[in-house]
Coordinates of C-alpha atoms in Angstrom, one line a residue:
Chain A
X202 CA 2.6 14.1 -38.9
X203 CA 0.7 13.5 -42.2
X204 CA 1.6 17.0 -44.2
X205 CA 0.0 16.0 -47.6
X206 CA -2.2 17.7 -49.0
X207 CA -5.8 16.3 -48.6
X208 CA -4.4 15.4 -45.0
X209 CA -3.7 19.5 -44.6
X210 CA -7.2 20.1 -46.9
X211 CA -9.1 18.2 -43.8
X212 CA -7.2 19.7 -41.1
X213 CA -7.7 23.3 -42.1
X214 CA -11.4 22.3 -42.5
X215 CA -11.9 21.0 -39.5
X216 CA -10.2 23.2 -37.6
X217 CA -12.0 26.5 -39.0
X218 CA -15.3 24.8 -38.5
X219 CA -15.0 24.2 -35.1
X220 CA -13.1 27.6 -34.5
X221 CA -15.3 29.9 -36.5
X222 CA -18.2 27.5 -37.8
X223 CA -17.3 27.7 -41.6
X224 CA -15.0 25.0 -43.0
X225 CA -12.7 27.2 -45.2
X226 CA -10.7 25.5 -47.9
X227 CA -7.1 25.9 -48.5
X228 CA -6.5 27.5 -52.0
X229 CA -4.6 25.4 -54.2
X230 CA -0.5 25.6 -54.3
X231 CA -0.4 27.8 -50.8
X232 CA 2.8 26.9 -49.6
X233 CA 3.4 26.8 -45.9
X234 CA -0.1 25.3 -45.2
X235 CA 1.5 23.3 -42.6
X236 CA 2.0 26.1 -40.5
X237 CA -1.2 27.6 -41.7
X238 CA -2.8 25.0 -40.0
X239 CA -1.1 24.3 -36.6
X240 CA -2.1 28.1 -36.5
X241 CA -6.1 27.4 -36.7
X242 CA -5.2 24.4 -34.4
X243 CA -4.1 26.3 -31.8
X244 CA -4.5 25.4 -28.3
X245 CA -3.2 26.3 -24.8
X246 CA -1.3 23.7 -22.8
X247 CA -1.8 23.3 -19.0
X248 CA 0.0 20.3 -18.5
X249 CA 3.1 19.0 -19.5
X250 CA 5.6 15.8 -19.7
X251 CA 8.7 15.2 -17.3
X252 CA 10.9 16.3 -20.6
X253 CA 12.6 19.1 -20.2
X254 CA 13.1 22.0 -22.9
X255 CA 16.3 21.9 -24.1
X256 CA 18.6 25.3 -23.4
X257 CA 20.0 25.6 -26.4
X258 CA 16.4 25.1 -28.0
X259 CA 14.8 28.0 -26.2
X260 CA 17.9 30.7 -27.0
X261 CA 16.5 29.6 -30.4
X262 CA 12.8 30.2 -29.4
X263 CA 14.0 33.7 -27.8
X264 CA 15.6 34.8 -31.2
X265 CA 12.7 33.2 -33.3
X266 CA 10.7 35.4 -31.3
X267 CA 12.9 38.7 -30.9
X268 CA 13.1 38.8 -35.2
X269 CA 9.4 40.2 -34.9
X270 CA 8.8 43.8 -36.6
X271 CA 9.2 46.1 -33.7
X272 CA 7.5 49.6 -33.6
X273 CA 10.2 52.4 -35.6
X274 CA 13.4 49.8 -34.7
X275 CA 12.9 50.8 -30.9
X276 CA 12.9 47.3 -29.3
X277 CA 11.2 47.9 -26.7
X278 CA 10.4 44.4 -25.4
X279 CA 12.5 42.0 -23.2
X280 CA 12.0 38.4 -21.8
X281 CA 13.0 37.5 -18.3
X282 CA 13.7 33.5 -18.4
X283 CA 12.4 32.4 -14.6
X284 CA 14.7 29.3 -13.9
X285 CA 14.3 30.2 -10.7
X286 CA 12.0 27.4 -9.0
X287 CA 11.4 29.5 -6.3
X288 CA 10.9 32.3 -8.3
X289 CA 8.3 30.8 -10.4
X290 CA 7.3 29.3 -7.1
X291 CA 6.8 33.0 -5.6
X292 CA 4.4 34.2 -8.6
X293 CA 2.6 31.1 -8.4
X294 CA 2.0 31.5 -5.0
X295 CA 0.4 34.9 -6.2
X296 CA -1.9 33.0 -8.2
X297 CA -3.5 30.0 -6.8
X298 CA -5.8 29.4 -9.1
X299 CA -3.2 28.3 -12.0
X300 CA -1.7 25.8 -10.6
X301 CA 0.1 25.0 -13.8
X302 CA 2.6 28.1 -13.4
X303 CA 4.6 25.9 -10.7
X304 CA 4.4 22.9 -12.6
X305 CA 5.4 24.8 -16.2
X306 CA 9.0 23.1 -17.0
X307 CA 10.1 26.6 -18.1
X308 CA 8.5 30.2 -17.2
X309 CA 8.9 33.5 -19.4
X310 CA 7.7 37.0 -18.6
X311 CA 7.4 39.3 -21.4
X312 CA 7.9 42.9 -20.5
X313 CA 7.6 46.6 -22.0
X314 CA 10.7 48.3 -22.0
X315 CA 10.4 52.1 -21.8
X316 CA 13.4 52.4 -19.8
X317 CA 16.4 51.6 -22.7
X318 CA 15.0 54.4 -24.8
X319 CA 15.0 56.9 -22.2
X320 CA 18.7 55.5 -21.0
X321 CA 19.8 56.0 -24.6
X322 CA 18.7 59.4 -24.3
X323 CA 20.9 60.5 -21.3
X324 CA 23.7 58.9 -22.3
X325 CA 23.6 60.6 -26.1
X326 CA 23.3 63.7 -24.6
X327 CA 19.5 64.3 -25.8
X328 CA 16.2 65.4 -24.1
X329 CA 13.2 62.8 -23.7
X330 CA 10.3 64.0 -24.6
X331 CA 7.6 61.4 -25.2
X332 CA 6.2 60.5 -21.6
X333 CA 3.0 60.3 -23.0
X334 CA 0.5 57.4 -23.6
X335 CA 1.7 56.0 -27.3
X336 CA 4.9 55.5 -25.5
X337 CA 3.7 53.4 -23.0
X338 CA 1.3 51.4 -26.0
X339 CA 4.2 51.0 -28.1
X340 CA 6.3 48.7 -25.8
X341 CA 3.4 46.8 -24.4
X342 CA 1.8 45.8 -27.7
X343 CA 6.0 45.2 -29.3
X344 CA 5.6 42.8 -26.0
X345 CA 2.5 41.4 -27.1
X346 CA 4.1 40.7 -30.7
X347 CA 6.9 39.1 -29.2
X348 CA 5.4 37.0 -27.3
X349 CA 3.1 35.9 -29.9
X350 CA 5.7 34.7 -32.3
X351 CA 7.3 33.0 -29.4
X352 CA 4.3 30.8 -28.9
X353 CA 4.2 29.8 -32.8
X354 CA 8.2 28.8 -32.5
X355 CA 7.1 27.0 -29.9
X356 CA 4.1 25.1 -31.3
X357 CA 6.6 24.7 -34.4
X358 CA 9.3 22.9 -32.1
X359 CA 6.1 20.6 -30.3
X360 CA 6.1 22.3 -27.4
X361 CA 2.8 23.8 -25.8
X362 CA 2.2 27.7 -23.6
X363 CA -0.6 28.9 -22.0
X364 CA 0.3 32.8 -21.2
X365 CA -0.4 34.3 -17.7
X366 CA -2.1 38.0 -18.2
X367 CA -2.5 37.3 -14.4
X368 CA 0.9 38.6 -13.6
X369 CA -0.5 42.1 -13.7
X370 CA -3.0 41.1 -11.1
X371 CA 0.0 41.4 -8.8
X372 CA 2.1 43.9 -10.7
X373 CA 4.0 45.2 -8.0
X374 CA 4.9 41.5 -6.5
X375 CA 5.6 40.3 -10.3
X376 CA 7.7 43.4 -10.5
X377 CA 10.1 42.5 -7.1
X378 CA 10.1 39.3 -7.6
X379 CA 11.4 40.0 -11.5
X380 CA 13.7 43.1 -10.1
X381 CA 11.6 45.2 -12.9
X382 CA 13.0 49.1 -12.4
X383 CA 11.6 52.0 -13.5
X384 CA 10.0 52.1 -16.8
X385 CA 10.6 48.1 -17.2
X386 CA 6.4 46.5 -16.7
X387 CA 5.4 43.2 -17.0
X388 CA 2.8 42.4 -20.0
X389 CA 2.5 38.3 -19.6
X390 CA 4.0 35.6 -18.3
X391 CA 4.2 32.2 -20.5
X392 CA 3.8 28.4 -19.4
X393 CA 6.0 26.0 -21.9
X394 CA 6.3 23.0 -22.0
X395 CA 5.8 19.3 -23.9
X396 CA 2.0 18.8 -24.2
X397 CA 0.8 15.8 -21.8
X398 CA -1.9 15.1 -23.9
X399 CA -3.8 17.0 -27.1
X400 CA -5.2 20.0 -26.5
X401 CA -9.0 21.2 -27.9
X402 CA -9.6 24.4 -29.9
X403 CA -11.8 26.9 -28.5
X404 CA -14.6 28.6 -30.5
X405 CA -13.4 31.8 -31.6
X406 CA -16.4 34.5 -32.8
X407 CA -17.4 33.8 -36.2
X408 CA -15.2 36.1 -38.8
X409 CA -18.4 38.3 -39.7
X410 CA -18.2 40.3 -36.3
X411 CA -14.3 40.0 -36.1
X412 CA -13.6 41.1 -39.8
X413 CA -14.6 44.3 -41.2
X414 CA -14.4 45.2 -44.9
X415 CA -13.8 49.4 -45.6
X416 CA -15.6 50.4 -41.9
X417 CA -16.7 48.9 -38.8
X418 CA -19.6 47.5 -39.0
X419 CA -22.0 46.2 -35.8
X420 CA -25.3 46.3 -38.0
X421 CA -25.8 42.7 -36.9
X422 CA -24.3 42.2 -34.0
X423 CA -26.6 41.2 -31.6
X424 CA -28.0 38.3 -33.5
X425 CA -24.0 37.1 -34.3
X426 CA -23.5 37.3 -30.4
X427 CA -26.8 35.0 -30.1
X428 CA -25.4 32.9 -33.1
X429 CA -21.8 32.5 -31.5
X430 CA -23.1 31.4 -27.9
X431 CA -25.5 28.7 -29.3
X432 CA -22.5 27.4 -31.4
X433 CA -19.8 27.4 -28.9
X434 CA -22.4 26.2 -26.4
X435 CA -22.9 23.1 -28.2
X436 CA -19.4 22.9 -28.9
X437 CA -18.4 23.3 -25.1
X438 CA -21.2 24.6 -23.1
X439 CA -19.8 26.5 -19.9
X440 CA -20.7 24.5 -17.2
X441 CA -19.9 27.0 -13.6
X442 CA -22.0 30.0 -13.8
X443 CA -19.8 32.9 -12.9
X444 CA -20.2 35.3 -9.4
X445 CA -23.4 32.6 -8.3
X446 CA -23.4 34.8 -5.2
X447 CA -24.0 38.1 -7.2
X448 CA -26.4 36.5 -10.2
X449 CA -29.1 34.0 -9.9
X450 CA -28.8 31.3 -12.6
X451 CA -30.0 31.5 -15.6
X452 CA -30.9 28.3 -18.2
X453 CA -28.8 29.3 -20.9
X454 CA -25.5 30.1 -20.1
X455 CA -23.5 31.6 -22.9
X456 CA -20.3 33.5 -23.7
X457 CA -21.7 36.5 -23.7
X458 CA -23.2 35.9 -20.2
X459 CA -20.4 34.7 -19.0
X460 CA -18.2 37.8 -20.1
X461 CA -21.0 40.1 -19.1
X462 CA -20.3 38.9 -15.5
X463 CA -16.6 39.0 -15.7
X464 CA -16.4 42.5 -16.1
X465 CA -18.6 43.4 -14.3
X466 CA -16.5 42.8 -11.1
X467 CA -13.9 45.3 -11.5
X468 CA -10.1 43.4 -12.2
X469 CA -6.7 45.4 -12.2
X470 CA -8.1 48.7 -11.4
X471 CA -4.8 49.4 -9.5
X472 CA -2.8 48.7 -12.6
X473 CA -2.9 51.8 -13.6
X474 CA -1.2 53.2 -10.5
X475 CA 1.5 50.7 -10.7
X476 CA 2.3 52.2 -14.3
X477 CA 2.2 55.2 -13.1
X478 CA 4.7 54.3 -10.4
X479 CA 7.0 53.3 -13.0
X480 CA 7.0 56.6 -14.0
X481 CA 4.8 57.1 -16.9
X482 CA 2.5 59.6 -17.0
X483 CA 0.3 58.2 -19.6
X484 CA -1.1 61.8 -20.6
Chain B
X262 CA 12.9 25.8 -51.2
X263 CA 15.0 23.5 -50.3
X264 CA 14.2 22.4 -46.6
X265 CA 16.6 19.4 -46.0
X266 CA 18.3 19.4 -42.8
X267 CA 22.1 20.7 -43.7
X268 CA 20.3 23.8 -45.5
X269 CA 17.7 24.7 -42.3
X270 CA 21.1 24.5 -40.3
X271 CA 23.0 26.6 -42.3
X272 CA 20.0 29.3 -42.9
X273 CA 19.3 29.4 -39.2
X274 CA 22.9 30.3 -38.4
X275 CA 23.3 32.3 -40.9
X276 CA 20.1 34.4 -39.7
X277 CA 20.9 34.6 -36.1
X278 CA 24.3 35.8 -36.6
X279 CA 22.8 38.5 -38.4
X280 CA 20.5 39.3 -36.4
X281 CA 21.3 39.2 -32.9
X282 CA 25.5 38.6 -33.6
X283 CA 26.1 34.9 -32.9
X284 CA 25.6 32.1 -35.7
X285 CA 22.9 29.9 -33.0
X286 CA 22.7 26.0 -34.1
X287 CA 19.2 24.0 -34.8
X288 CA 19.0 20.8 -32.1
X289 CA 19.3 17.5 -33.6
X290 CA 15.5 16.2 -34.5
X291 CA 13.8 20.0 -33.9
X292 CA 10.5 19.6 -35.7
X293 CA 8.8 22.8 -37.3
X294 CA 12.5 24.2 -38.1
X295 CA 11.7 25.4 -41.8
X296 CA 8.8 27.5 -39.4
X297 CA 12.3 28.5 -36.9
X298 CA 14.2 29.7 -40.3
X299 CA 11.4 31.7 -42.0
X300 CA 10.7 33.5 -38.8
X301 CA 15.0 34.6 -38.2
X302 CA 14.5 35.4 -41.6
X303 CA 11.7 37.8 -41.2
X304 CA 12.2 40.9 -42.9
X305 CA 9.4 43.9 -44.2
X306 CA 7.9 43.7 -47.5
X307 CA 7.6 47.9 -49.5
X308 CA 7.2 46.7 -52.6
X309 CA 4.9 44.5 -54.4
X310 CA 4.8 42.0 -57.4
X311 CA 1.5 42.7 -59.6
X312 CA 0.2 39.3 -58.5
X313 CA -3.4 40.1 -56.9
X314 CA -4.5 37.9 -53.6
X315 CA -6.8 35.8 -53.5
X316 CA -9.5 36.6 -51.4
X317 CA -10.0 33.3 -49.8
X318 CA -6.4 33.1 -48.8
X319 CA -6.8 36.6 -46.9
X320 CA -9.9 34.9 -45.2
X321 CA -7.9 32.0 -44.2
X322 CA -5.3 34.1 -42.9
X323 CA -7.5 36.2 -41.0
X324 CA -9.1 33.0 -39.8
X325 CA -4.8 31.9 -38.7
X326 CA -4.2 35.2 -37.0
X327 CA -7.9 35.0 -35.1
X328 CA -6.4 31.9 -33.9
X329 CA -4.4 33.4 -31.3
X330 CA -5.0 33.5 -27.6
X331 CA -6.7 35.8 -26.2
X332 CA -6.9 37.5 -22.9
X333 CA -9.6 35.7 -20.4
X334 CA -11.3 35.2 -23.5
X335 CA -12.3 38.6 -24.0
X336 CA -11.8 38.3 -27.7
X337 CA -11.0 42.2 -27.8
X338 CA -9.4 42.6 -31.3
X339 CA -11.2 43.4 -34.6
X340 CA -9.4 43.7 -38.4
X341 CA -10.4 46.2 -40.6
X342 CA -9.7 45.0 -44.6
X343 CA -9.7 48.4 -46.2
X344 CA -10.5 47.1 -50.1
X345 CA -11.9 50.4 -51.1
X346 CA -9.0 52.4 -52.8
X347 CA -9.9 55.4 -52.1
X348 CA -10.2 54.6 -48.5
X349 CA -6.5 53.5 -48.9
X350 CA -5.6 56.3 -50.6
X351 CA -7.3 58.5 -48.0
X352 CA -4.8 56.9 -45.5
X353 CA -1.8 57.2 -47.3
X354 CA -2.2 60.8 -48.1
X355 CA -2.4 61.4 -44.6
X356 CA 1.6 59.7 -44.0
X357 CA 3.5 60.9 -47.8
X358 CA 6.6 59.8 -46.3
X359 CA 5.0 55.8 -46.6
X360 CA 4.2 55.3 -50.8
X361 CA 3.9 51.8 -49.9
X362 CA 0.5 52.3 -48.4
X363 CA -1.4 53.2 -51.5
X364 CA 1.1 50.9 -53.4
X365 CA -0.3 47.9 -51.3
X366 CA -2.3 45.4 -52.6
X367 CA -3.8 44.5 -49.7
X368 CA -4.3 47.1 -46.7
X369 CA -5.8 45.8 -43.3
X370 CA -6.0 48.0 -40.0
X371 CA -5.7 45.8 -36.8
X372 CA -8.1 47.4 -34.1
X373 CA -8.6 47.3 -30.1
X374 CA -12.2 46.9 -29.8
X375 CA -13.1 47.4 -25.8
X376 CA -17.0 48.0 -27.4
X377 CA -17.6 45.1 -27.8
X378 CA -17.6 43.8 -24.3
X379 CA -19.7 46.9 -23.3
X380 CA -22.0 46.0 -25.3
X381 CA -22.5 42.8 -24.2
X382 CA -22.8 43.9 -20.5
X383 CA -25.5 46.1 -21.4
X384 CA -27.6 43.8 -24.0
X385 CA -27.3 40.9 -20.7
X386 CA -27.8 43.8 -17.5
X387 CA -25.1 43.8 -16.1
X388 CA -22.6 46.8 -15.4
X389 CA -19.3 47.8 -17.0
X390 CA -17.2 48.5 -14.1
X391 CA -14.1 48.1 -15.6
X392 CA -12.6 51.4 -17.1
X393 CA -9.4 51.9 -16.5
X394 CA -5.6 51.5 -17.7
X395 CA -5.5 47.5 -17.6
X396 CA -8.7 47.4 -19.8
X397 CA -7.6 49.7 -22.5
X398 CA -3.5 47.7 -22.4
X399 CA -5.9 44.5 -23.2
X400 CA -7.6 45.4 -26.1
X401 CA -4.4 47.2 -27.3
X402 CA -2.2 43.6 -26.8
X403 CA -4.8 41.4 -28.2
X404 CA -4.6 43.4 -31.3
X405 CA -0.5 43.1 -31.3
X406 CA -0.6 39.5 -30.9
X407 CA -3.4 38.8 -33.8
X408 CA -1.1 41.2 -35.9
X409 CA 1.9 39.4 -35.2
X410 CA 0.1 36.0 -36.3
X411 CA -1.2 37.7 -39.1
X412 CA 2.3 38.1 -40.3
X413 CA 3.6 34.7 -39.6
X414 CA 0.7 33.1 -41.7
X415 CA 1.1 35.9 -44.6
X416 CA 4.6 35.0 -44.8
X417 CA 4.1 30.9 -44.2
X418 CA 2.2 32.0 -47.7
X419 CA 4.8 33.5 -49.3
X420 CA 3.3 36.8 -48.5
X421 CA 5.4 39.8 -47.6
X422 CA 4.2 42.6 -45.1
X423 CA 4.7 46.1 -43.2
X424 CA 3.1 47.3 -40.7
X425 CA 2.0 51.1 -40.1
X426 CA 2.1 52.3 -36.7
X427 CA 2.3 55.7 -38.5
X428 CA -1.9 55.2 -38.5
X429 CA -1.7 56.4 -34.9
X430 CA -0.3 59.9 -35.8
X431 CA -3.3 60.8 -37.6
X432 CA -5.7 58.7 -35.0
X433 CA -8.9 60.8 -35.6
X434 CA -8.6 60.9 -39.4
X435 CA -8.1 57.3 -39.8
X436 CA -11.1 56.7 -37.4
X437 CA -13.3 58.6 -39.3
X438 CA -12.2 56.8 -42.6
X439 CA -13.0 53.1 -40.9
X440 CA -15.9 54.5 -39.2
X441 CA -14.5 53.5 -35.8
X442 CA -16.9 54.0 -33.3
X443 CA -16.6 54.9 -29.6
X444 CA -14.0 51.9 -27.9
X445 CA -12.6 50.9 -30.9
X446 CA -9.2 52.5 -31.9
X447 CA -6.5 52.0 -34.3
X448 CA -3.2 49.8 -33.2
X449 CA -1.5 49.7 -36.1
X450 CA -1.9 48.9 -40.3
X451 CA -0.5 46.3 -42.0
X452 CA 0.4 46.4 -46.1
X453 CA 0.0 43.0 -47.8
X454 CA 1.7 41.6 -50.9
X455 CA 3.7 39.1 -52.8
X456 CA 7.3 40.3 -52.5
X457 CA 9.1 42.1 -55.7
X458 CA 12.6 41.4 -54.2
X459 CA 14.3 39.3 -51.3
X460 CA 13.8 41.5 -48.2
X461 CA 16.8 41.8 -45.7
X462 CA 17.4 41.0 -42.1
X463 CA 17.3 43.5 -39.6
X464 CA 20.2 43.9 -37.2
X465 CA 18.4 43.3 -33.7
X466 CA 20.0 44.0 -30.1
X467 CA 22.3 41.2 -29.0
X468 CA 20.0 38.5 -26.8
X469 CA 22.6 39.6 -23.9
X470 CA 20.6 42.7 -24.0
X471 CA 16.8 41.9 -24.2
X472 CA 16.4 38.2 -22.6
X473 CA 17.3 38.2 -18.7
X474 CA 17.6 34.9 -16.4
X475 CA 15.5 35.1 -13.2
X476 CA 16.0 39.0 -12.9
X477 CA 16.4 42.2 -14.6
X478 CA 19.5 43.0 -15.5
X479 CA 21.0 46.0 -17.0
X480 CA 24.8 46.0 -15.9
X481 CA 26.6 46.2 -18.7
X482 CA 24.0 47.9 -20.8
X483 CA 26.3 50.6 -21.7
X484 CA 28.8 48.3 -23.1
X485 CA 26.8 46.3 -24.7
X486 CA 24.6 48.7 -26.4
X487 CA 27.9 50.3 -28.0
X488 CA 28.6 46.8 -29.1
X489 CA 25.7 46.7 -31.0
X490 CA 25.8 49.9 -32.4
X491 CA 29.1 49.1 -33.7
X492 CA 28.0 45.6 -35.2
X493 CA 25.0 47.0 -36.8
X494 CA 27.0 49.9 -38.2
X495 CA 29.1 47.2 -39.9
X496 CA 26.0 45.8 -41.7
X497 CA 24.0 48.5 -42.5
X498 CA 25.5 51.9 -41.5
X499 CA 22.6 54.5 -41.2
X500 CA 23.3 56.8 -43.8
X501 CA 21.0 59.9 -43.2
X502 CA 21.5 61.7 -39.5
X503 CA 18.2 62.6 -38.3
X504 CA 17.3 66.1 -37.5
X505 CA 20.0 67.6 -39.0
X506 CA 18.6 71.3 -38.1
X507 CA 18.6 70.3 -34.9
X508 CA 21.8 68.4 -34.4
X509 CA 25.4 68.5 -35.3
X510 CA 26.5 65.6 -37.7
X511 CA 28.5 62.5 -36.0
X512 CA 31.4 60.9 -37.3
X513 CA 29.9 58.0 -35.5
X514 CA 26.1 57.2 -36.5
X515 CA 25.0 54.6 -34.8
X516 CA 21.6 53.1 -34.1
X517 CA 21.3 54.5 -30.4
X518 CA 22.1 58.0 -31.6
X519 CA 19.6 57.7 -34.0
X520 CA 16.7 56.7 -31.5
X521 CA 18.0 59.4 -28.5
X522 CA 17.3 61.7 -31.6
X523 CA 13.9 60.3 -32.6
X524 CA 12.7 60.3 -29.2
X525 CA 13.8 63.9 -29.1
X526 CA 10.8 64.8 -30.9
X527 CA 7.2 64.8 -29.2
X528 CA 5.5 61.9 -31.4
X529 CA 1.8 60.7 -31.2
X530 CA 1.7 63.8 -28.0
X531 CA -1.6 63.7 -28.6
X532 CA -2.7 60.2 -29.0
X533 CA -3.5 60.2 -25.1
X534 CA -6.3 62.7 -25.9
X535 CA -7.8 60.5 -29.0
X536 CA -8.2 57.5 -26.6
X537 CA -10.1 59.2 -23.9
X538 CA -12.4 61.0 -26.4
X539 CA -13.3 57.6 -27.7
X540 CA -14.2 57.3 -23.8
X541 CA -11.2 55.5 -22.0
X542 CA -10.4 57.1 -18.8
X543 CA -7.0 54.8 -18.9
X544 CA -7.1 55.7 -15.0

């Protein structure tokens, strides 16, 4: 890789124009603008080499990845390493439509961990007393942080992850399969691999709905939804109109169309049962 | 910094052994490995040189951590750069026991946004039919994992950060401050600076503990959650026992005691009821 400096000046360009439709420069003398820049050129990987990831590499990835800040010290996320092929085969079996979980050369689930805390508790002797919702929020979004930074080490090492949300479209399967007890819920799964071939970087919304400065602001909202679709249409126009037996087709087929109709087909309303079979009240 | 091979080595088991207990080595020809040691390395930034940052550095960084996946493309988290100072201050009054806050010269407030996609179903006719737990966890993760970039790109920069969960105790005032409307909610803050001083690494749960192959498995939790206790004792004994009026002193302080008594203590008990007024029904 080519890691001067006008080299990472036209990277970091290129990549923020097609991501957010503004070239932004790099200021002079950032350090780390490698990294920087495999950030904005992010992508997710679906298909992989025949290399496999080496063991000793991925403890590495796991601690890389467990060194995130985690919400007051509590440490309330895990990762269960499926190298189980007919493990991975039994969740992928759950999902048809993502072929690439059985052909992932190694398959992660991050979890929330509620249940260590509450362990701790009986065994020190002292009540529990937050079964409540910020409890539950705390160890899914320490998951979520986790297994962020595990997909930058990766990217870092040159490997490539896609992550699976659709493990809690089958939460209860995901959970058996996993041997998840009480308290213990699966946030994501996580595809990794080496890249087969380059991936693309998909159009994020431009920064002006996204950032905020001092207080929300949606004063122009609608026309930066209208501005977003025409860009990332030209960039990588949708080309399957979603639910065509609900919703007649319509010439221009954007983002926001496209999103309109994913939810409105309801998805994971069950979840919230499972969660609460896991004993968490969520009040 | 002086990223040659030997050093990388040497920082990276160095880092591991503090932080999870065992000195883990760096595979021969590992690309991205000064990425691997800055991330073992990780530790929070409270205090601040005077060195302002440069605005469009924070825009490229916001562009980095906007980089991130997101779920079924649902694009569901927003950040909130607070400039105004008095809008800081008005947050750090609110949580005395954080100076750093107001000290910060940069304060951001990462933000769930389920609006957003509401929005959208209405400005395209089409119904929002999906209210419930799984909907609400989304927007909550999304803004984890753009946090958690967030950080790796500030400190790729030579930035140092904390974040501030501790918004989430005062959930109503802060949403008034950022003019957080309906769907939106607070996930946690983030204080942004060049370090004043070398930051130290946090003593994390031995990898035996939090990553499990193909299942579960909490066996020798026990025992190995008294190991850890005793090895983080070693390297940074917890001086202050928490709730003193409440509990006897220890001889033994260790980390566990000190979250059996955190979680002692009702926190956030009423963060639950902030979510469904902004109109989550989190069923």
């Amino acid at each position: 890789m080519n890691t001067s400096n006008a080299s990472l000046n036209e990277r970091i360009a290129l990549a923020t124009q097609t991501r957010f439709g503004e070239a932004l420069p790099l200021p002079t003398g950032t350090p780390g603008a490698d990294e920087l820049a495999r950030q904005l050129e992010h992508s997710s990987h679906r298909k992989w080499t025949e290399q496999p990831v080496d063991p000793g590499l991925l403890k590495l990835l796991f601690a890389c990845a467990l060194s995130v800040p985690s919400k007051s010290d509590l440490q309330q996320a895990d990762i269960i390493h499926v190298a189980d092929r007919a493990k991975i085969k039994a969740i992928a079996d759950l999902i048809p439509d993502m072929p690439w979980i059985n052909n992932a050369p190694v398959f992660l689930t991050f979890c929330g961990n509620n249940r260590r805390i509450r362990q701790i508790g009986e065994w020190r002797g002292k009540p529990f007393v937050n079964e409540h919702l910020d409890h539950f929020m705390n160890a899914a979004v320490d998951a979520g942080i986790v297994l962020s930074q595990f997909i930058r080490a990766a990217e870092a090492a040159g490997l490539g992850t896609v992550p699976i949300s659709a493990v809690r479209n089958f939460p209860r399967e995901t959970s058996d399969v996993l041997g998840l007890p009480e308290a213990v819920f699966p946030v994501a799964g996580l595809c990794v691999g080496y890249p087969l071939e380059k991936g693309h970087i998909t159009a994020r919304l431009n920064l002006n709905i996204t950032v905020h400065t001092d207080r929300f602001d949606e004063s122009k909202l609608k026309d930066n939804i209208d501005a977003y679709d025409q860009r990332r249409h030209k960039l990588f126009p949708l080309r399957k109109q979603r639910h065509p037996q609900r919703y007649a087709d319509v010439p221009f087929y954007g983002w926001s169309e496209d999103k309109a109709r994913h939810y409105s087909v309801p998805e994971r309303s069950d979840f919230g049962a499972f969660i609460r079979e896991k004993k968490f009240s969520l009040k």
